[in-house]
Coordinates of C-alpha atoms in Angstrom, one line a residue:
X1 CA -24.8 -49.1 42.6
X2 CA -21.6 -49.1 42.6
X3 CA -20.2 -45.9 41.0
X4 CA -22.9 -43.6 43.3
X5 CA -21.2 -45.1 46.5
X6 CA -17.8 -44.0 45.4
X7 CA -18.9 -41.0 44.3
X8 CA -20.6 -40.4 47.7
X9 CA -17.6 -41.6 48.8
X10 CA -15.5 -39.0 47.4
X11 CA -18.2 -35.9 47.5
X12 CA -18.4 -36.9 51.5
X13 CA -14.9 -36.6 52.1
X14 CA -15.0 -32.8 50.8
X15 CA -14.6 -32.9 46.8
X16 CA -16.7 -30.8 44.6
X17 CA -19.0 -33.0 43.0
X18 CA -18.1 -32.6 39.3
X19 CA -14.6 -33.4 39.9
X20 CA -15.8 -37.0 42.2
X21 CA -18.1 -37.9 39.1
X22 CA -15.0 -38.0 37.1
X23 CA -13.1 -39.7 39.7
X24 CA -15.3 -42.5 39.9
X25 CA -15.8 -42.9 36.4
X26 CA -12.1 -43.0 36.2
X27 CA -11.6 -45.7 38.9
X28 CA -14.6 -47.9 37.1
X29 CA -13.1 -47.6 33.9
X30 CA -9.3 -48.4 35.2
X31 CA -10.3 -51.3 37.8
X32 CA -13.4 -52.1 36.0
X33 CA -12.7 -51.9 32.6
X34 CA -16.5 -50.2 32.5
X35 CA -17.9 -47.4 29.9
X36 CA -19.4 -44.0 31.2
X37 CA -22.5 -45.9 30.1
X38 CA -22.0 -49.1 31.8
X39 CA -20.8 -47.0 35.2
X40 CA -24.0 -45.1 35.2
X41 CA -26.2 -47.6 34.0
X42 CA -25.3 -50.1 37.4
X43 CA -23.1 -52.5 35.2
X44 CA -22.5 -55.6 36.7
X45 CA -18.8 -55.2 36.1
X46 CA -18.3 -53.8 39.4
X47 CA -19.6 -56.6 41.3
X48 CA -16.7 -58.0 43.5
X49 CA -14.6 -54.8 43.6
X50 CA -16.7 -52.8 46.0
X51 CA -14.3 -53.2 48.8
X52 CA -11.7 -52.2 46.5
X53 CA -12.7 -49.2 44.7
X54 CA -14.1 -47.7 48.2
X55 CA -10.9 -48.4 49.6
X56 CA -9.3 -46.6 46.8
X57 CA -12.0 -43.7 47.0
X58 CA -11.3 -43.4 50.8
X59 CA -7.2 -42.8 50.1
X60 CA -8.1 -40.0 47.7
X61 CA -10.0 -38.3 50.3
X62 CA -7.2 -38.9 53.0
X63 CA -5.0 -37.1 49.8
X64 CA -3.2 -39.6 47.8
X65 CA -2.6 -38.4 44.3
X66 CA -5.1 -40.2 41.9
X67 CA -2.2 -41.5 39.9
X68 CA -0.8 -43.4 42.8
X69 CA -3.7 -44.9 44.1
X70 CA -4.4 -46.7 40.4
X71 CA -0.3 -46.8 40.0
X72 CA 0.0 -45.9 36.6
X73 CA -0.2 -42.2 34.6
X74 CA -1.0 -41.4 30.9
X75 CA 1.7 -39.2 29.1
X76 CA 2.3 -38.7 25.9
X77 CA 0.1 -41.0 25.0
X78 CA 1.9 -44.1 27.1
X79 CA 0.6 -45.6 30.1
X80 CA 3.4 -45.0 33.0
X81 CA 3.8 -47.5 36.3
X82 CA 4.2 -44.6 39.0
X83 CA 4.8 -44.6 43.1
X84 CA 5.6 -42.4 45.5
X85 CA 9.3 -43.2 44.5
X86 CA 8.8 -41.2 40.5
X87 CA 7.1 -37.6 40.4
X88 CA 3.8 -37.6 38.4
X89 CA 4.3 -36.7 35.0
X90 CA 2.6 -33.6 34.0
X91 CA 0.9 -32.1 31.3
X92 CA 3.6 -29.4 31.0
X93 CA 6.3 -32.1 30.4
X94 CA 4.5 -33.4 27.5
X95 CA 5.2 -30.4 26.0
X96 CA 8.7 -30.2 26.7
X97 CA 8.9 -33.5 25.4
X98 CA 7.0 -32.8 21.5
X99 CA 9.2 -29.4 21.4
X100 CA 12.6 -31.3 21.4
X101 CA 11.0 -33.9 19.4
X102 CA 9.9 -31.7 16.7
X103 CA 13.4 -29.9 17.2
X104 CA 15.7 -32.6 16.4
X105 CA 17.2 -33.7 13.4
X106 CA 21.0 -35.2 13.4
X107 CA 22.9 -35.9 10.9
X108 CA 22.9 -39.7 11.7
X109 CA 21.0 -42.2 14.0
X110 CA 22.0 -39.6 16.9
X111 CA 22.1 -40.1 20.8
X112 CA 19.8 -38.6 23.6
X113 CA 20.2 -38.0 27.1
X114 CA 17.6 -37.5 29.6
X115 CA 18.6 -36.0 33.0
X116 CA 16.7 -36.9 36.1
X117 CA 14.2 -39.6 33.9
X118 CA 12.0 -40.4 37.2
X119 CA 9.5 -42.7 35.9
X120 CA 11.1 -42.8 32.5
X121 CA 8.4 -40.5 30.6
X122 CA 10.7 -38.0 28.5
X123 CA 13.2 -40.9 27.5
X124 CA 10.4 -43.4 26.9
X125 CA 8.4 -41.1 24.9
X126 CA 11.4 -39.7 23.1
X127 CA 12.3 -43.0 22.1
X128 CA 9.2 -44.1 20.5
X129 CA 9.0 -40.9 18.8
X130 CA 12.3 -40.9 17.7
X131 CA 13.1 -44.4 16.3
X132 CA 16.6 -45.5 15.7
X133 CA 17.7 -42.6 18.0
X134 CA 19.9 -44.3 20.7
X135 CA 18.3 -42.8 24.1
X136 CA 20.2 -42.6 27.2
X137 CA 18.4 -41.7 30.9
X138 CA 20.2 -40.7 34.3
X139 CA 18.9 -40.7 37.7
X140 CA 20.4 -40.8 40.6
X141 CA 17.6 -42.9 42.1
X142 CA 17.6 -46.8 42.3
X143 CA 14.1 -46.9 43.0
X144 CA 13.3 -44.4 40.3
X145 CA 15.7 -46.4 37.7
X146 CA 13.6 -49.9 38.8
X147 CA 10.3 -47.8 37.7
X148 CA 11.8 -46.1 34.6
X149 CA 12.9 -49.7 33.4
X150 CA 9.8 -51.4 34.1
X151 CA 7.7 -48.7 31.9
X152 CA 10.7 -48.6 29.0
X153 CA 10.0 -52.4 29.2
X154 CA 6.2 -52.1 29.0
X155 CA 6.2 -49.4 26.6
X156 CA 8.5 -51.7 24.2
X157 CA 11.1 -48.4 24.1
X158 CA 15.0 -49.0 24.0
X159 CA 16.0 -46.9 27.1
X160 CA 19.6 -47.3 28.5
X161 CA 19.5 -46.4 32.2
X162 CA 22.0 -45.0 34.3
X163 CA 22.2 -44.2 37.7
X164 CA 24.3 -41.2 38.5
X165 CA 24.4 -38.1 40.4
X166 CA 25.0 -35.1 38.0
X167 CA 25.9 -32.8 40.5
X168 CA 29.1 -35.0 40.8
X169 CA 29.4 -36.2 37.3
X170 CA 31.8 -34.7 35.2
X171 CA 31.1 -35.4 31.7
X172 CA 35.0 -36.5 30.8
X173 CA 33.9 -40.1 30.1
X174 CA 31.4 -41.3 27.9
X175 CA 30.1 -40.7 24.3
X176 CA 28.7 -37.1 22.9
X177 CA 24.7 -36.4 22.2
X178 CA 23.1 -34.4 20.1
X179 CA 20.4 -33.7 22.5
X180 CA 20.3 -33.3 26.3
X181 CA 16.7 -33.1 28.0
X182 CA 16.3 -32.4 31.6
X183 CA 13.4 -31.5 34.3
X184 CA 15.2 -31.4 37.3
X185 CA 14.2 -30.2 40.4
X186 CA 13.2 -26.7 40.6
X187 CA 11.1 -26.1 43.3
X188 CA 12.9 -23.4 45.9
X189 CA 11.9 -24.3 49.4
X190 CA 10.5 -21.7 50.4
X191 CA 7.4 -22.5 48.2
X192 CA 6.2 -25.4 49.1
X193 CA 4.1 -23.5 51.5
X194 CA 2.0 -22.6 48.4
X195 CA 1.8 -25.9 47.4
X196 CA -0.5 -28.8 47.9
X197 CA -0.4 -31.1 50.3
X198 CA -0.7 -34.1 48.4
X199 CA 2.1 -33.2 46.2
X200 CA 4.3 -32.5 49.8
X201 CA 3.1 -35.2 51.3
X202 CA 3.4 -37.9 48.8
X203 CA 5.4 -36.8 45.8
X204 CA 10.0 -37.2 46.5
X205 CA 11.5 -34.5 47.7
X206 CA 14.7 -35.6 46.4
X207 CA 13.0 -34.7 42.9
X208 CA 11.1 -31.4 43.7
X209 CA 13.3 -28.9 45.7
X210 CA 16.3 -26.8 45.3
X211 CA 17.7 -24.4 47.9
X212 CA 16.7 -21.3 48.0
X213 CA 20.1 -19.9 47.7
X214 CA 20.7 -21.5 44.2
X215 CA 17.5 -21.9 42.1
X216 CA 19.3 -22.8 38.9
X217 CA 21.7 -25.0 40.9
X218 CA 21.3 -28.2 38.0
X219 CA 20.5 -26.2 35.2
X220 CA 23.9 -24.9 35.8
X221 CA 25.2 -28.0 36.5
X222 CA 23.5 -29.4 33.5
X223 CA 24.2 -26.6 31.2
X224 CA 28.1 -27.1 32.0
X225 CA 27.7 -30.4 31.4
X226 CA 26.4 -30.1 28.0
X227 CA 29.0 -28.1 26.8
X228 CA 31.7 -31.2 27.6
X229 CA 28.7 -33.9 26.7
X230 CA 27.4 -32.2 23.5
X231 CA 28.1 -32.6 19.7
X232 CA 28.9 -29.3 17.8
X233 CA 25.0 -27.6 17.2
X234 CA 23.8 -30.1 20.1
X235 CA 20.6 -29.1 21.4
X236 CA 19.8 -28.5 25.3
X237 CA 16.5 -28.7 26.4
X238 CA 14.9 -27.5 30.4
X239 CA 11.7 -27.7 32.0
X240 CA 11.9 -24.7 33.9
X241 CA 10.9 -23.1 37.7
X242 CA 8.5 -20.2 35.8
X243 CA 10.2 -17.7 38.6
X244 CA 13.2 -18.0 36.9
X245 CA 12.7 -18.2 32.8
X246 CA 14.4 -15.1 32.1
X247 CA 17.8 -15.3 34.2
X248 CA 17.6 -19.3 33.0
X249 CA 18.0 -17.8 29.7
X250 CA 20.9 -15.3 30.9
X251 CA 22.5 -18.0 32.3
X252 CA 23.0 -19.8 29.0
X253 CA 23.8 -17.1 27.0
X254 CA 26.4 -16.2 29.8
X255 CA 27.9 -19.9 29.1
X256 CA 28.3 -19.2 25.4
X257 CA 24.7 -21.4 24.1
X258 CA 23.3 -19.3 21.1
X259 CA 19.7 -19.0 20.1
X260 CA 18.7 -19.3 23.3
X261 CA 14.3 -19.4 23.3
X262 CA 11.7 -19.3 26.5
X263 CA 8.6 -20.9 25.8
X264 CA 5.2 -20.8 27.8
X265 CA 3.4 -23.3 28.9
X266 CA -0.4 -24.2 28.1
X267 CA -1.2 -22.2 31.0
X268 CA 0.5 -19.2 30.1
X269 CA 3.8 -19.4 32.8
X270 CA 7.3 -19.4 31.6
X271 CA 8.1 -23.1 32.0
X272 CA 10.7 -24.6 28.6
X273 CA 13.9 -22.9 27.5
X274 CA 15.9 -24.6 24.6
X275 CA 19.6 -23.7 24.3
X276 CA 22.0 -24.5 21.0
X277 CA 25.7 -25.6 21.6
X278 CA 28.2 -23.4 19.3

């Protein structure tokens, strides 16, 4: 049957068995569109995508992230289009995303901006949160901005996208928002030799890593931005590098933000900061 060869598949190639089963009830249920009953059961829904679904198996083993194999990720309840062009969303960016959701409340319709947007998940689910809030999302990716559209589109969420580089934008032209939101890249270079290699070997660069001689080199960049690009009591909201929380925090404070708050992760690590203009 079917969902024992991928499985094999999978435990062969040097995964612990409990995470392969759940593989290979995932790929059923995505290419399939089979049940946990129907996948262990033998289901003839499988018949035809053999070739397929081993051929998937086998690029997990050779270390493609799950997510890019099946091209789409679940966050905040959405299902995301992803490739090797957009990071993965994670599960820490859903929180970032219900903090400043729960956290905002302007005094009319009010605007958004989302710095670095990737695949478009903290715009897109901002703006289905958040409706009549006008949402605005940078990158300084093309290929990144084609993704982000393609999931606002998908996800029926009003998302404008621009594509600038905010390390050379300077905030002089353009309307004010009530709320910037940002996970940019935070990742000093010298640890990536901790890291995984799927996430090195697959996931952009351009969108992970900072130089180790300036960790907080875009939440400056953002943070100075926001105080050109924000409405009086405009909120400013990071996803952070948990190495960092507390001289993030020092930072604002230092550029005059007030009520400045670090906030852990469901894991425990130092990983949101929200910052008040005023």
């Amino acid at each position: 049957m079917i969902y024992r060869t991928i499985r094999t598949t999978l435990s062969q190639g040097g995964m612990e068995e409990g995470e392969a089963r759940a593989i290979a009830l995932l790929l059923l249920e995505k290419v399939c569109g089979m049940s946990t009953a129907e996948a262990l059961s033998g289901s003839e829904k499988g018949d035809g995508h053999e070739a397929e679904l081993k051929e998937m198996a086998e690029r997990i083993v050779r270390g493609e992230p799950v997510q890019y194999v099946l091209g789409e990720a679940d966050f905040c309840g959405l299902r995301l289009s992803v490739e090797p062009g957009v990071l993965i969303p994670r599960c820490e960016t859903e929180e970032l995303v219900e903090w400043a959701a729960e956290s905002f409340e302007p005094a009319g319709a009010g605007r958004v901006l989302d710095i670095g947007t990737g695949s478009g998940c903290i715009a897109i689910a901002l703006a289905r949160r958040l409706p009549g809030v006008q949402v605005e999302a940078w990158d300084v990716s093309e290929k990144a901005l084609q993704i982000a559209r393609h999931n606002a589109l998908t996800n029926e969420a009003a998302v404008a996208f621009r594509q600038v580089d905010v390390l050379k934008e300077d905030g002089s032209d353009g309307p004010l928002f009530d709320m910037i939101v940002s996970n940019p890249p935070y990742i000093c270079e010298e640890e990536a030799k901790e890291m995984e290699a799927n996430v090195l070997e697959h996931e952009p660069g351009l969108a992970l890593f900072v130089p180790d001689s300036d960790p907080l080199l875009f939440y400056h960049r953002i943070a100075a931005l926001g105080l050109r690009m924000l409405t009086e009591e405009g909120l400013l909201f990071f996803e952070i590098n948990r190495r960092f929380g507390q001289e993030t925090v020092l930072m604002l404070q230092g550029m005059g933000y007030r009520e400045v708050e670090l906030r852990k992760d469901l894991y425990g690590n130092d990983r949101m900061v929200k910052a008040i203009k005023g």
